[in-house]
Amino acid sequence: MLKPLWKALACTLSLSLFATAMAAEPIVIKFSHVVGEQTPKGLGAMMFKKLVDERLPGKVRVEVYPNSTLYGDDKEMEALLLGDVQIIARSLAKFDQYTKSVQLFDLPFLFDDIAAVDRFQQSPAGQKLLKSMESKNVTGLAYWHNGMKQLSANKPLRMPEDAQGLTFRVQTSAVLEEQFKAVDAKGQKMIFSVVYQGLRTGLVDGTENTYSNFYNQKLHEVQKYVTESNHGILDYMLITTSDFWNSLPPDIRTELDKIVAESTIYANQQAEQLNQEDRQHVLDAKTTEIIALTPQERAAWRDKMKPVWVKFEKEIGPDLIKAAEASNKTQ
Ligand code: LMR
């Protein structure tokens, strides 16, 4: 039997050991996403983890969950707000429940290319959008590129009339639904992880996505034609909750901000190249024909789809649309 004094000492000692162990526990950042690892977002997430491992060892641990293995795109926002994950990089097309202004990025034929998207995102108006969900406890850390979207179906789509009567899978975006209505087709909202099945079983006839997502989800196996329309963009906002980010010790937050900036540069540098490589992979698979549009054909799609802007102008804000359009001009 231990004497009371020894008992008290042993108890104090084990408590202080416990406290030390607790203090040494690293902060865990779960980063969940829905795409493959060899994609712009997948590589960006891995780079974020690598830099944290190198620079904040023992202080912060990043766990990356790709391919909807932890949460699908229907659950990831809720998981973030509940604190079950700490970072996600959500498609800009999936925020309309939280902010109407980010719908801007879905407007068809708004940006000429990814360089224009980049100029807008880095502009004061673009940076302001990162903070447009603060009242909902969501804070934008950065924009990450994927790239320009292409159309696909099992029939060649050269002119907008070719899409008539077809059902296209869309991300959860009212703008994208309207975009397909504008060509007398239907936009069917569907989570990312079931798109392949949706196309395979004929629940939907076609879709729109970047080459990177198209190839990594094996959509070429179930789509005979891709129309190189470059009609819109698919980019991401890297987000966390304001509560979590503000709760971090200042020195750790400062380092994480730097790491976010570096991972962003890396992910964005990879994006264009990965999309080009995956375009080539689609060609090599010989399952799918890539249709290049003539300027006249592309203009026909633009003429049909662009009126969608008017429907969303009020919600998004005409000045924001003008600022985005201005980013197409380099000077
Ligand atoms: C999609 O649902 O098609 C994309 O948002 C998936 C992604 O995160 O790239």
PDB file of N, CA and C in Angstrom, residues 148-215:
ATOM      1  N   MET A 148     -10.468  24.895 -67.800  1.00  0.00           N
ATOM      2  CA  MET A 148     -11.640  25.179 -68.630  1.00  0.00           C
ATOM      3  C   MET A 148     -12.440  23.882 -68.817  1.00  0.00           C
ATOM      4  N   LYS A 149     -13.765  24.048 -68.859  1.00  0.00           N
ATOM      5  CA  LYS A 149     -14.640  22.870 -69.012  1.00  0.00           C
ATOM      6  C   LYS A 149     -14.918  22.573 -70.481  1.00  0.00           C
ATOM      7  N   GLN A 150     -15.099  21.289 -70.743  1.00  0.00           N
ATOM      8  CA  GLN A 150     -15.477  20.820 -72.073  1.00  0.00           C
ATOM      9  C   GLN A 150     -16.807  20.092 -71.945  1.00  0.00           C
ATOM     10  N   LEU A 151     -17.525  20.006 -73.056  1.00  0.00           N
ATOM     11  CA  LEU A 151     -18.795  19.276 -73.069  1.00  0.00           C
ATOM     12  C   LEU A 151     -18.563  17.850 -73.531  1.00  0.00           C
ATOM     13  N   SER A 152     -19.391  16.928 -73.068  1.00  0.00           N
ATOM     14  CA  SER A 152     -19.256  15.571 -73.602  1.00  0.00           C
ATOM     15  C   SER A 152     -20.630  14.911 -73.720  1.00  0.00           C
ATOM     16  N   ALA A 153     -20.705  13.937 -74.612  1.00  0.00           N
ATOM     17  CA  ALA A 153     -21.955  13.192 -74.823  1.00  0.00           C
ATOM     18  C   ALA A 153     -21.639  11.945 -75.639  1.00  0.00           C
ATOM     19  N   ASN A 154     -22.662  11.182 -75.941  1.00  0.00           N
ATOM     20  CA  ASN A 154     -22.442  10.018 -76.800  1.00  0.00           C
ATOM     21  C   ASN A 154     -22.811  10.301 -78.248  1.00  0.00           C
ATOM     22  N   LYS A 155     -23.100  11.564 -78.512  1.00  0.00           N
ATOM     23  CA  LYS A 155     -23.293  11.986 -79.897  1.00  0.00           C
ATOM     24  C   LYS A 155     -22.458  13.245 -80.101  1.00  0.00           C
ATOM     25  N   PRO A 156     -22.022  13.505 -81.299  1.00  0.00           N
ATOM     26  CA  PRO A 156     -21.201  14.706 -81.509  1.00  0.00           C
ATOM     27  C   PRO A 156     -22.003  15.988 -81.269  1.00  0.00           C
ATOM     28  N   LEU A 157     -21.433  16.884 -80.491  1.00  0.00           N
ATOM     29  CA  LEU A 157     -22.093  18.171 -80.221  1.00  0.00           C
ATOM     30  C   LEU A 157     -21.289  19.261 -80.923  1.00  0.00           C
ATOM     31  N   ARG A 158     -21.766  19.677 -82.062  1.00  0.00           N
ATOM     32  CA  ARG A 158     -21.054  20.749 -82.784  1.00  0.00           C
ATOM     33  C   ARG A 158     -21.790  22.079 -82.635  1.00  0.00           C
ATOM     34  N   MET A 159     -23.095  22.004 -82.782  1.00  0.00           N
ATOM     35  CA  MET A 159     -23.923  23.195 -82.665  1.00  0.00           C
ATOM     36  C   MET A 159     -24.848  23.029 -81.454  1.00  0.00           C
ATOM     37  N   PRO A 160     -25.302  24.147 -80.874  1.00  0.00           N
ATOM     38  CA  PRO A 160     -26.167  24.037 -79.694  1.00  0.00           C
ATOM     39  C   PRO A 160     -27.379  23.148 -79.934  1.00  0.00           C
ATOM     40  N   GLU A 161     -27.879  23.128 -81.159  1.00  0.00           N
ATOM     41  CA  GLU A 161     -29.070  22.304 -81.471  1.00  0.00           C
ATOM     42  C   GLU A 161     -28.799  20.821 -81.221  1.00  0.00           C
ATOM     43  N   ASP A 162     -27.544  20.431 -81.307  1.00  0.00           N
ATOM     44  CA  ASP A 162     -27.212  19.014 -81.088  1.00  0.00           C
ATOM     45  C   ASP A 162     -27.467  18.580 -79.643  1.00  0.00           C
ATOM     46  N   ALA A 163     -27.535  19.547 -78.744  1.00  0.00           N
ATOM     47  CA  ALA A 163     -27.735  19.220 -77.318  1.00  0.00           C
ATOM     48  C   ALA A 163     -29.213  19.121 -76.953  1.00  0.00           C
ATOM     49  N   GLN A 164     -30.051  19.529 -77.891  1.00  0.00           N
ATOM     50  CA  GLN A 164     -31.492  19.576 -77.631  1.00  0.00           C
ATOM     51  C   GLN A 164     -32.031  18.240 -77.098  1.00  0.00           C
ATOM     52  N   GLY A 165     -32.758  18.318 -75.985  1.00  0.00           N
ATOM     53  CA  GLY A 165     -33.400  17.113 -75.444  1.00  0.00           C
ATOM     54  C   GLY A 165     -32.482  16.229 -74.600  1.00  0.00           C
ATOM     55  N   LEU A 166     -31.200  16.542 -74.553  1.00  0.00           N
ATOM     56  CA  LEU A 166     -30.284  15.700 -73.760  1.00  0.00           C
ATOM     57  C   LEU A 166     -30.273  16.146 -72.293  1.00  0.00           C
ATOM     58  N   THR A 167     -29.910  15.232 -71.415  1.00  0.00           N
ATOM     59  CA  THR A 167     -29.746  15.568 -69.997  1.00  0.00           C
ATOM     60  C   THR A 167     -28.260  15.548 -69.668  1.00  0.00           C
ATOM     61  N   PHE A 168     -27.786  16.654 -69.105  1.00  0.00           N
ATOM     62  CA  PHE A 168     -26.370  16.770 -68.755  1.00  0.00           C
ATOM     63  C   PHE A 168     -26.213  16.802 -67.240  1.00  0.00           C
ATOM     64  N   ARG A 169     -25.278  16.042 -66.736  1.00  0.00           N
ATOM     65  CA  ARG A 169     -24.958  16.145 -65.307  1.00  0.00           C
ATOM     66  C   ARG A 169     -24.317  17.508 -65.052  1.00  0.00           C
ATOM     67  N   VAL A 170     -24.795  18.195 -64.004  1.00  0.00           N
ATOM     68  CA  VAL A 170     -24.146  19.447 -63.601  1.00  0.00           C
ATOM     69  C   VAL A 170     -23.794  19.385 -62.114  1.00  0.00           C
ATOM     70  N   GLN A 171     -22.856  20.216 -61.725  1.00  0.00           N
ATOM     71  CA  GLN A 171     -22.556  20.404 -60.305  1.00  0.00           C
ATOM     72  C   GLN A 171     -23.769  21.112 -59.690  1.00  0.00           C
ATOM     73  N   THR A 172     -23.795  21.220 -58.361  1.00  0.00           N
ATOM     74  CA  THR A 172     -24.971  21.812 -57.723  1.00  0.00           C
ATOM     75  C   THR A 172     -24.984  23.329 -57.895  1.00  0.00           C
ATOM     76  N   SER A 173     -25.359  23.754 -59.078  1.00  0.00           N
ATOM     77  CA  SER A 173     -25.324  25.178 -59.406  1.00  0.00           C
ATOM     78  C   SER A 173     -26.544  25.542 -60.243  1.00  0.00           C
ATOM     79  N   ALA A 174     -27.262  26.547 -59.768  1.00  0.00           N
ATOM     80  CA  ALA A 174     -28.444  27.006 -60.509  1.00  0.00           C
ATOM     81  C   ALA A 174     -28.031  27.590 -61.857  1.00  0.00           C
ATOM     82  N   VAL A 175     -26.860  28.235 -61.906  1.00  0.00           N
ATOM     83  CA  VAL A 175     -26.397  28.837 -63.166  1.00  0.00           C
ATOM     84  C   VAL A 175     -26.178  27.727 -64.204  1.00  0.00           C
ATOM     85  N   LEU A 176     -25.572  26.652 -63.777  1.00  0.00           N
ATOM     86  CA  LEU A 176     -25.270  25.577 -64.724  1.00  0.00           C
ATOM     87  C   LEU A 176     -26.541  24.884 -65.209  1.00  0.00           C
ATOM     88  N   GLU A 177     -27.533  24.800 -64.330  1.00  0.00           N
ATOM     89  CA  GLU A 177     -28.830  24.256 -64.785  1.00  0.00           C
ATOM     90  C   GLU A 177     -29.403  25.138 -65.893  1.00  0.00           C
ATOM     91  N   GLU A 178     -29.350  26.452 -65.659  1.00  0.00           N
ATOM     92  CA  GLU A 178     -29.886  27.399 -66.655  1.00  0.00           C
ATOM     93  C   GLU A 178     -29.089  27.354 -67.954  1.00  0.00           C
ATOM     94  N   GLN A 179     -27.788  27.175 -67.813  1.00  0.00           N
ATOM     95  CA  GLN A 179     -26.924  27.117 -68.996  1.00  0.00           C
ATOM     96  C   GLN A 179     -27.402  26.018 -69.964  1.00  0.00           C
ATOM     97  N   PHE A 180     -27.778  24.865 -69.409  1.00  0.00           N
ATOM     98  CA  PHE A 180     -28.240  23.785 -70.293  1.00  0.00           C
ATOM     99  C   PHE A 180     -29.671  24.016 -70.775  1.00  0.00           C
ATOM    100  N   LYS A 181     -30.487  24.667 -69.936  1.00  0.00           N
ATOM    101  CA  LYS A 181     -31.833  25.022 -70.400  1.00  0.00           C
ATOM    102  C   LYS A 181     -31.739  25.908 -71.636  1.00  0.00           C
ATOM    103  N   ALA A 182     -30.713  26.773 -71.639  1.00  0.00           N
ATOM    104  CA  ALA A 182     -30.551  27.742 -72.725  1.00  0.00           C
ATOM    105  C   ALA A 182     -30.291  27.066 -74.075  1.00  0.00           C
ATOM    106  N   VAL A 183     -29.853  25.804 -74.041  1.00  0.00           N
ATOM    107  CA  VAL A 183     -29.674  25.088 -75.321  1.00  0.00           C
ATOM    108  C   VAL A 183     -30.727  23.972 -75.446  1.00  0.00           C
ATOM    109  N   ASP A 184     -31.859  24.195 -74.776  1.00  0.00           N
ATOM    110  CA  ASP A 184     -32.987  23.251 -74.829  1.00  0.00           C
ATOM    111  C   ASP A 184     -32.626  21.850 -74.342  1.00  0.00           C
ATOM    112  N   ALA A 185     -31.692  21.812 -73.393  1.00  0.00           N
ATOM    113  CA  ALA A 185     -31.328  20.541 -72.766  1.00  0.00           C
ATOM    114  C   ALA A 185     -31.679  20.654 -71.290  1.00  0.00           C
ATOM    115  N   LYS A 186     -31.364  19.604 -70.525  1.00  0.00           N
ATOM    116  CA  LYS A 186     -31.665  19.643 -69.087  1.00  0.00           C
ATOM    117  C   LYS A 186     -30.369  19.490 -68.299  1.00  0.00           C
ATOM    118  N   GLY A 187     -30.222  20.273 -67.243  1.00  0.00           N
ATOM    119  CA  GLY A 187     -29.087  20.111 -66.333  1.00  0.00           C
ATOM    120  C   GLY A 187     -29.547  19.317 -65.127  1.00  0.00           C
ATOM    121  N   GLN A 188     -28.895  18.211 -64.866  1.00  0.00           N
ATOM    122  CA  GLN A 188     -29.273  17.352 -63.730  1.00  0.00           C
ATOM    123  C   GLN A 188     -28.170  17.419 -62.681  1.00  0.00           C
ATOM    124  N   LYS A 189     -28.504  17.972 -61.499  1.00  0.00           N
ATOM    125  CA  LYS A 189     -27.490  18.050 -60.435  1.00  0.00           C
ATOM    126  C   LYS A 189     -27.165  16.643 -59.939  1.00  0.00           C
ATOM    127  N   MET A 190     -25.901  16.395 -59.734  1.00  0.00           N
ATOM    128  CA  MET A 190     -25.483  15.040 -59.322  1.00  0.00           C
ATOM    129  C   MET A 190     -24.138  15.154 -58.618  1.00  0.00           C
ATOM    130  N   ILE A 191     -23.940  14.397 -57.550  1.00  0.00           N
ATOM    131  CA  ILE A 191     -22.647  14.491 -56.867  1.00  0.00           C
ATOM    132  C   ILE A 191     -21.564  13.859 -57.735  1.00  0.00           C
ATOM    133  N   PHE A 192     -20.347  14.302 -57.492  1.00  0.00           N
ATOM    134  CA  PHE A 192     -19.229  13.946 -58.371  1.00  0.00           C
ATOM    135  C   PHE A 192     -18.953  12.440 -58.399  1.00  0.00           C
ATOM    136  N   SER A 193     -19.053  11.804 -57.232  1.00  0.00           N
ATOM    137  CA  SER A 193     -18.629  10.395 -57.155  1.00  0.00           C
ATOM    138  C   SER A 193     -19.536   9.445 -57.945  1.00  0.00           C
ATOM    139  N   VAL A 194     -20.715   9.906 -58.354  1.00  0.00           N
ATOM    140  CA  VAL A 194     -21.606   8.989 -59.084  1.00  0.00           C
ATOM    141  C   VAL A 194     -21.767   9.357 -60.564  1.00  0.00           C
ATOM    142  N   VAL A 195     -20.947  10.295 -61.023  1.00  0.00           N
ATOM    143  CA  VAL A 195     -21.107  10.740 -62.419  1.00  0.00           C
ATOM    144  C   VAL A 195     -20.846   9.594 -63.401  1.00  0.00           C
ATOM    145  N   TYR A 196     -19.806   8.827 -63.138  1.00  0.00           N
ATOM    146  CA  TYR A 196     -19.493   7.711 -64.042  1.00  0.00           C
ATOM    147  C   TYR A 196     -20.716   6.779 -64.148  1.00  0.00           C
ATOM    148  N   GLN A 197     -21.268   6.410 -62.994  1.00  0.00           N
ATOM    149  CA  GLN A 197     -22.437   5.511 -62.991  1.00  0.00           C
ATOM    150  C   GLN A 197     -23.620   6.149 -63.695  1.00  0.00           C
ATOM    151  N   GLY A 198     -23.789   7.428 -63.437  1.00  0.00           N
ATOM    152  CA  GLY A 198     -24.901   8.158 -64.056  1.00  0.00           C
ATOM    153  C   GLY A 198     -24.815   8.105 -65.573  1.00  0.00           C
ATOM    154  N   LEU A 199     -23.608   8.236 -66.089  1.00  0.00           N
ATOM    155  CA  LEU A 199     -23.414   8.199 -67.539  1.00  0.00           C
ATOM    156  C   LEU A 199     -23.520   6.763 -68.056  1.00  0.00           C
ATOM    157  N   ARG A 200     -22.956   5.846 -67.282  1.00  0.00           N
ATOM    158  CA  ARG A 200     -22.940   4.453 -67.732  1.00  0.00           C
ATOM    159  C   ARG A 200     -24.356   3.887 -67.828  1.00  0.00           C
ATOM    160  N   THR A 201     -25.179   4.236 -66.834  1.00  0.00           N
ATOM    161  CA  THR A 201     -26.532   3.671 -66.821  1.00  0.00           C
ATOM    162  C   THR A 201     -27.516   4.500 -67.648  1.00  0.00           C
ATOM    163  N   GLY A 202     -27.061   5.613 -68.185  1.00  0.00           N
ATOM    164  CA  GLY A 202     -27.937   6.410 -69.027  1.00  0.00           C
ATOM    165  C   GLY A 202     -28.869   7.329 -68.241  1.00  0.00           C
ATOM    166  N   LEU A 203     -28.611   7.463 -66.934  1.00  0.00           N
ATOM    167  CA  LEU A 203     -29.397   8.405 -66.134  1.00  0.00           C
ATOM    168  C   LEU A 203     -29.198   9.825 -66.677  1.00  0.00           C
ATOM    169  N   VAL A 204     -27.990  10.095 -67.114  1.00  0.00           N
ATOM    170  CA  VAL A 204     -27.695  11.345 -67.820  1.00  0.00           C
ATOM    171  C   VAL A 204     -26.993  10.990 -69.134  1.00  0.00           C
ATOM    172  N   ASP A 205     -27.159  11.890 -70.123  1.00  0.00           N
ATOM    173  CA  ASP A 205     -26.585  11.594 -71.449  1.00  0.00           C
ATOM    174  C   ASP A 205     -25.193  12.159 -71.621  1.00  0.00           C
ATOM    175  N   GLY A 206     -24.946  13.270 -70.941  1.00  0.00           N
ATOM    176  CA  GLY A 206     -23.668  13.946 -71.156  1.00  0.00           C
ATOM    177  C   GLY A 206     -23.258  14.690 -69.908  1.00  0.00           C
ATOM    178  N   THR A 207     -22.164  15.409 -70.017  1.00  0.00           N
ATOM    179  CA  THR A 207     -21.698  16.184 -68.869  1.00  0.00           C
ATOM    180  C   THR A 207     -20.776  17.291 -69.347  1.00  0.00           C
ATOM    181  N   GLU A 208     -20.250  18.031 -68.396  1.00  0.00           N
ATOM    182  CA  GLU A 208     -19.224  19.038 -68.699  1.00  0.00           C
ATOM    183  C   GLU A 208     -18.190  18.924 -67.595  1.00  0.00           C
ATOM    184  N   ASN A 209     -16.939  18.964 -67.964  1.00  0.00           N
ATOM    185  CA  ASN A 209     -15.892  18.949 -66.947  1.00  0.00           C
ATOM    186  C   ASN A 209     -14.553  19.280 -67.595  1.00  0.00           C
ATOM    187  N   THR A 210     -13.535  19.339 -66.777  1.00  0.00           N
ATOM    188  CA  THR A 210     -12.185  19.571 -67.306  1.00  0.00           C
ATOM    189  C   THR A 210     -11.627  18.227 -67.786  1.00  0.00           C
ATOM    190  N   TYR A 211     -10.598  18.270 -68.612  1.00  0.00           N
ATOM    191  CA  TYR A 211      -9.974  17.012 -69.047  1.00  0.00           C
ATOM    192  C   TYR A 211      -9.462  16.220 -67.855  1.00  0.00           C
ATOM    193  N   SER A 212      -8.938  16.936 -66.868  1.00  0.00           N
ATOM    194  CA  SER A 212      -8.389  16.266 -65.691  1.00  0.00           C
ATOM    195  C   SER A 212      -9.447  15.414 -64.985  1.00  0.00           C
ATOM    196  N   ASN A 213     -10.604  16.008 -64.710  1.00  0.00           N
ATOM    197  CA  ASN A 213     -11.664  15.235 -64.058  1.00  0.00           C
ATOM    198  C   ASN A 213     -12.235  14.181 -64.991  1.00  0.00           C
ATOM    199  N   PHE A 214     -12.343  14.532 -66.251  1.00  0.00           N
ATOM    200  CA  PHE A 214     -12.907  13.616 -67.239  1.00  0.00           C
ATOM    201  C   PHE A 214     -12.091  12.325 -67.286  1.00  0.00           C
ATOM    202  N   TYR A 215     -10.776  12.487 -67.383  1.00  0.00           N
ATOM    203  CA  TYR A 215      -9.921  11.304 -67.510  1.00  0.00           C
ATOM    204  C   TYR A 215      -9.798  10.558 -66.180  1.00  0.00           C
TER     205      TYR A 215
END
